[in-house]
Amino acid sequence: MSRDMGQTGAGKVVLRGLAFHGRHGAYQEEAVFGARFVVDAELHYDFADLPDELARAVNYAAVYDQIAQIVTAERWKLLEALCGRLCRALLADQPQLSAVTVRVHKPHAPLPGVFEDVYAELHLNREA
């Protein structure tokens, strides 16, 4: 397969709908019983000329494991804080990433009404 060398571009790999049981929220009951949380992660990096070698790419199996560990083992009161933790951890552990967007959904948030979803979203760029 021929490749045009020397081109740069922005691409992204998306992990969507990663579901976990976590104990996040402002209420004590949420810490005790926990709930379902769903995470989407957009991994931004230039892979236009990436060779077909796993060692040169973002390892999204490792990204999944890292997200799972944080969401299931840590406790956060705010979705926004959990989003920040996930973004910073991914940027720290995946040097190929130029930016990351993370959404943390809380589909069963304790709200007094009918709703489809509640989520926090954060996009962070790697500092130069």
GROMACS .gro file of C-alpha atoms in nm, residues 6-121:
model
  116
    6GLY     CA    1   0.522   1.407   0.499
    7GLN     CA    2   0.157   1.493   0.540
    8THR     CA    3   0.019   1.588   0.876
    9GLY     CA    4  -0.336   1.587   0.993
   10ALA     CA    5  -0.558   1.554   1.290
   11GLY     CA    6  -0.738   1.230   1.343
   12LYS     CA    7  -0.921   1.074   1.631
   13VAL     CA    8  -0.996   0.731   1.767
   14VAL     CA    9  -1.322   0.715   1.963
   15LEU     CA   10  -1.410   0.479   2.245
   16ARG     CA   11  -1.784   0.522   2.288
   17GLY     CA   12  -2.025   0.379   2.541
   18LEU     CA   13  -1.782   0.235   2.796
   19ALA     CA   14  -2.014   0.137   3.082
   20PHE     CA   15  -1.903   0.090   3.443
   21HIS     CA   16  -2.047   0.075   3.793
   22GLY     CA   17  -1.913   0.368   3.994
   23ARG     CA   18  -1.983   0.545   4.320
   24HIS     CA   19  -1.978   0.907   4.207
   25GLY     CA   20  -2.215   1.181   4.314
   26ALA     CA   21  -2.285   1.438   4.581
   27TYR     CA   22  -2.522   1.221   4.786
   28GLN     CA   23  -2.419   0.961   5.042
   29GLU     CA   24  -2.658   0.708   4.887
   30GLU     CA   25  -2.462   0.733   4.561
   31ALA     CA   26  -2.144   0.641   4.746
   32VAL     CA   27  -2.314   0.341   4.909
   33PHE     CA   28  -2.513   0.197   4.620
   34GLY     CA   29  -2.334   0.336   4.316
   35ALA     CA   30  -2.478   0.365   3.969
   36ARG     CA   31  -2.405   0.309   3.602
   37PHE     CA   32  -2.168   0.556   3.436
   38VAL     CA   33  -2.092   0.566   3.065
   39VAL     CA   34  -1.772   0.718   2.926
   40ASP     CA   35  -1.689   0.834   2.575
   41ALA     CA   36  -1.328   0.921   2.496
   42GLU     CA   37  -1.206   1.091   2.179
   43LEU     CA   38  -0.832   1.041   2.137
   44HIS     CA   39  -0.691   1.309   1.905
   45TYR     CA   40  -0.357   1.253   1.736
   46ASP     CA   41  -0.190   1.270   1.396
   47PHE     CA   42  -0.195   0.924   1.244
   48ALA     CA   43  -0.197   1.023   0.876
   49ASP     CA   44   0.143   0.860   0.817
   50LEU     CA   45   0.138   0.610   1.102
   51PRO     CA   46   0.310   0.282   1.016
   52ASP     CA   47   0.108  -0.033   1.078
   53GLU     CA   48   0.275  -0.094   1.416
   54LEU     CA   49   0.088  -0.101   1.747
   55ALA     CA   50   0.389   0.036   1.935
   56ARG     CA   51   0.360   0.364   1.738
   57ALA     CA   52  -0.015   0.411   1.793
   58VAL     CA   53  -0.229   0.498   2.088
   59ASN     CA   54  -0.309   0.167   2.256
   60TYR     CA   55  -0.681   0.195   2.312
   61ALA     CA   56  -0.692  -0.128   2.511
   62ALA     CA   57  -0.464   0.046   2.764
   63VAL     CA   58  -0.688   0.353   2.745
   64TYR     CA   59  -0.992   0.137   2.824
   65ASP     CA   60  -0.814  -0.020   3.122
   66GLN     CA   61  -0.711   0.320   3.255
   67ILE     CA   62  -1.064   0.461   3.226
   68ALA     CA   63  -1.209   0.150   3.391
   69GLN     CA   64  -0.964   0.175   3.681
   70ILE     CA   65  -1.038   0.540   3.749
   71VAL     CA   66  -1.417   0.515   3.715
   72THR     CA   67  -1.454   0.199   3.924
   73ALA     CA   68  -1.188   0.249   4.193
   74GLU     CA   69  -1.203   0.622   4.266
   75ARG     CA   70  -1.486   0.834   4.406
   76TRP     CA   71  -1.575   1.180   4.278
   77LYS     CA   72  -1.863   1.402   4.385
   78LEU     CA   73  -1.876   1.593   4.056
   79LEU     CA   74  -1.893   1.458   3.702
   80GLU     CA   75  -1.688   1.760   3.598
   81ALA     CA   76  -1.405   1.662   3.833
   82LEU     CA   77  -1.412   1.302   3.710
   83CYS     CA   78  -1.393   1.428   3.350
   84GLY     CA   79  -1.087   1.636   3.437
   85ARG     CA   80  -0.919   1.342   3.609
   86LEU     CA   81  -0.976   1.119   3.306
   87CYS     CA   82  -0.852   1.378   3.055
   88ARG     CA   83  -0.535   1.453   3.248
   89ALA     CA   84  -0.458   1.084   3.307
   90LEU     CA   85  -0.498   0.999   2.939
   91LEU     CA   86  -0.277   1.288   2.827
   92ALA     CA   87  -0.013   1.190   3.084
   93ASP     CA   88  -0.005   0.822   2.988
   94GLN     CA   89  -0.045   0.844   2.610
   95PRO     CA   90   0.232   1.069   2.474
   96GLN     CA   91   0.104   1.044   2.115
   97LEU     CA   92  -0.215   1.232   2.203
   98SER     CA   93  -0.237   1.598   2.107
   99ALA     CA   94  -0.578   1.638   2.273
  100VAL     CA   95  -0.854   1.439   2.435
  101THR     CA   96  -1.228   1.485   2.475
  102VAL     CA   97  -1.404   1.292   2.749
  103ARG     CA   98  -1.775   1.269   2.823
  104VAL     CA   99  -1.899   1.109   3.143
  105HIS     CA  100  -2.268   1.021   3.128
  106LYS     CA  101  -2.480   0.960   3.435
  107PRO     CA  102  -2.799   0.822   3.282
  108HIS     CA  103  -2.964   0.756   3.618
  109ALA     CA  104  -2.880   1.082   3.792
  110PRO     CA  105  -3.102   1.156   4.094
  111LEU     CA  106  -3.317   1.422   3.930
  112PRO     CA  107  -3.689   1.478   3.996
  113GLY     CA  108  -3.812   1.433   3.642
  114VAL     CA  109  -3.791   1.248   3.315
  115PHE     CA  110  -3.471   1.296   3.119
  116GLU     CA  111  -3.263   1.113   2.864
  117ASP     CA  112  -2.914   1.177   2.995
  118VAL     CA  113  -2.690   1.395   3.206
  119TYR     CA  114  -2.326   1.426   3.113
  120ALA     CA  115  -2.017   1.640   3.155
  121GLU     CA  116  -1.779   1.692   2.864
   0.00000   0.00000   0.00000
